[in-house]
Coordinates of C-alpha atoms in Angstrom, one line a residue:
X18 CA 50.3 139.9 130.9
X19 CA 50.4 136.2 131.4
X20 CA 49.1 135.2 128.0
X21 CA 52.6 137.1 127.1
X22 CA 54.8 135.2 129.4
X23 CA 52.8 131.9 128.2
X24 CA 53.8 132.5 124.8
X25 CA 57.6 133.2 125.4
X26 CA 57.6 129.9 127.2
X27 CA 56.0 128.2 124.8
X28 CA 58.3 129.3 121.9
X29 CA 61.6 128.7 124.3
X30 CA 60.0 124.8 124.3
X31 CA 59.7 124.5 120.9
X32 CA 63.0 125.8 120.0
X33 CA 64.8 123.8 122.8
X34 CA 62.4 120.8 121.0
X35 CA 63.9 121.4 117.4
X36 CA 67.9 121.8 119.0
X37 CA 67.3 118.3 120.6
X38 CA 65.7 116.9 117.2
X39 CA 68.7 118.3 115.4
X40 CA 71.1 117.5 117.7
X41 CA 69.8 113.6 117.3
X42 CA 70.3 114.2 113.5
X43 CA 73.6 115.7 114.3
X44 CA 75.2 112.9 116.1
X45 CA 73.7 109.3 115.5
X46 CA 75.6 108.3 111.9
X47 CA 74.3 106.9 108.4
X48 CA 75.1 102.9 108.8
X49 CA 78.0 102.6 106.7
X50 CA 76.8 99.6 105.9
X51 CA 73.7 100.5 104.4
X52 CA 75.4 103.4 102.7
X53 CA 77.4 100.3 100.9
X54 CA 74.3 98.1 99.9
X55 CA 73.2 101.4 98.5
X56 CA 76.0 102.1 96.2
X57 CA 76.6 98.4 95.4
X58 CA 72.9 98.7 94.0
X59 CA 73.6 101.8 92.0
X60 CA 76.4 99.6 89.7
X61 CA 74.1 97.0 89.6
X62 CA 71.6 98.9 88.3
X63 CA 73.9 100.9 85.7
X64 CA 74.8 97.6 84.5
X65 CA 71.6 95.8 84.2
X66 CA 69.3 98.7 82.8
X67 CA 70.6 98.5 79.2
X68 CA 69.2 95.1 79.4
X69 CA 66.0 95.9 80.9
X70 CA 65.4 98.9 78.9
X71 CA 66.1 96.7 75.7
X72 CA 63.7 94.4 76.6
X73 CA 60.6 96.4 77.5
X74 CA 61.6 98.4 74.0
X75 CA 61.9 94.8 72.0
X76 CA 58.1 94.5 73.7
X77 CA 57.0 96.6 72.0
X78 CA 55.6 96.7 68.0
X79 CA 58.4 98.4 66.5
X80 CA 61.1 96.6 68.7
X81 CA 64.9 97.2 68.7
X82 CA 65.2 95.0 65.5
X83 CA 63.2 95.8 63.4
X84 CA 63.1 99.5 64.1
X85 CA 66.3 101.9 63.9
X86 CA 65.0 104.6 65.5
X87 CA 64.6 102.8 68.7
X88 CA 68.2 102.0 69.5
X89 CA 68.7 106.5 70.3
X90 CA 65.5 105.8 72.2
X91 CA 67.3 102.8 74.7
X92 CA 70.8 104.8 75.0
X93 CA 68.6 107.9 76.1
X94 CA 66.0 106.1 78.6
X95 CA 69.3 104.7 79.8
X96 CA 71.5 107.6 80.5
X97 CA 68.0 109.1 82.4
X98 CA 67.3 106.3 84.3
X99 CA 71.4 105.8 85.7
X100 CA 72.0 109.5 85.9
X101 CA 69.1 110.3 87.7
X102 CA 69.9 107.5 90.4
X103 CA 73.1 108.6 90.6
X104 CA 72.6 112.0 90.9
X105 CA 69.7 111.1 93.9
X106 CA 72.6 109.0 95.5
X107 CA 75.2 112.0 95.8
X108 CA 72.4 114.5 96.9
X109 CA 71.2 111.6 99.6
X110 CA 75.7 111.2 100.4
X111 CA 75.5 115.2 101.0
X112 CA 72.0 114.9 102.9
X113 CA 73.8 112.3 105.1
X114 CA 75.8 115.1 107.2
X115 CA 74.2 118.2 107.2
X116 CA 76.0 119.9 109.6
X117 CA 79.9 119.7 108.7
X118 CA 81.7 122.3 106.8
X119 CA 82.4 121.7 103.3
X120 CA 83.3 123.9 100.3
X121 CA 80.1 123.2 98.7
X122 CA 78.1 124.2 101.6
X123 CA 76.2 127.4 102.5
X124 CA 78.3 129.8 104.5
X125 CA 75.7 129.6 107.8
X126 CA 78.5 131.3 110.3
X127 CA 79.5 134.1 108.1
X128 CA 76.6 135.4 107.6
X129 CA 75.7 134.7 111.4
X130 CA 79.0 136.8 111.9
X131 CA 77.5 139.5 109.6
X132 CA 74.2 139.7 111.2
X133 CA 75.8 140.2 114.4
X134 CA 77.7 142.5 113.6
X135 CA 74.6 144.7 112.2
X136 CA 72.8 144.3 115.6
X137 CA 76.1 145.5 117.4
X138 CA 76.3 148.8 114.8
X139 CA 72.8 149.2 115.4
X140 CA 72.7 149.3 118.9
X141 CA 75.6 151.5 119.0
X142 CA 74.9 154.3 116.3
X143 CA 73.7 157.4 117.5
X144 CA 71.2 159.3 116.1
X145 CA 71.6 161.2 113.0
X146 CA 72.6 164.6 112.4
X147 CA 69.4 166.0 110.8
X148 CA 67.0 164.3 113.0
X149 CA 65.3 166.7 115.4
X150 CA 62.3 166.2 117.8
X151 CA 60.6 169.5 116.8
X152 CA 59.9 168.0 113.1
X153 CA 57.7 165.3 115.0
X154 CA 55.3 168.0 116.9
X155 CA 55.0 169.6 120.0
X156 CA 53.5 165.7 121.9
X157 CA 57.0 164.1 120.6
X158 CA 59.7 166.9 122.1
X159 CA 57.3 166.9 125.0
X160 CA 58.0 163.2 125.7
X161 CA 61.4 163.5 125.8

């Protein structure tokens, strides 16, 4: 049964591979610098879209003057374009540490606690009261 004993070693490796990857995640920090730049950006960019928005809508035919309609059409592409880049940057801010404990975060160790606790009550429970051997055949009370 080597090919068994091959594969348990094999998936051992790859599991201690994926700790150290996560581990590496786990400890080496988002520059806070770069995390700066990034937000820094974001403003810039909620100011300055009106602007650009306005002027690739004044390129075209109708044009922000002499068409009403398109002035719903710029605040709209606006709030789209800021509040999608600033909803990317606070899923990227909660990306940045994935392994802290927050309010908003998926309760990993409860339900580690929970399944735990199913494999202890599971190892310990005895059989139940209507099981019987005999209901299986004469080959399964014979094993026993």
């Amino acid at each position: 049964h080597s090919s068994i004993l091959t594969r348990i070693y094999e998936e051992m490796s790859s599991g201690m591979l994926a700790y150290c990857e996560v581990h590496m995640i786990a400890f080496i920090p988002f520059p806070f610098l770069f995390a700066q730049v990034l937000s820094y950006a974001l403003y810039s960019f909620s100011i300055l879209c009106p602007f650009i928005v306005q002027s690739s809508l004044g390129e075209q035919d109708g044009g922000l003057v002499k068409e009403p309609w398109s002035w719903p059409a710029l605040v709209v592409m606006n709030i789209l374009l800021v509040g999608g880049f600033a909803g990317l940057n606070e899923i990227a801010t909660e990306l940045e540490d994935p392994f802290t404990e927050k309010l908003n975060n998926f309760p990993l160790r409860v339900f580690q606690r929970r399944v735990d606790a199913s494999l202890v009550d599971t190892c310990h429970r005895g059989l139940p009261k209507d099981f019987r051997l005999e209901e299986f055949g004469e080959p399964a009370a014979r094993m026993v």
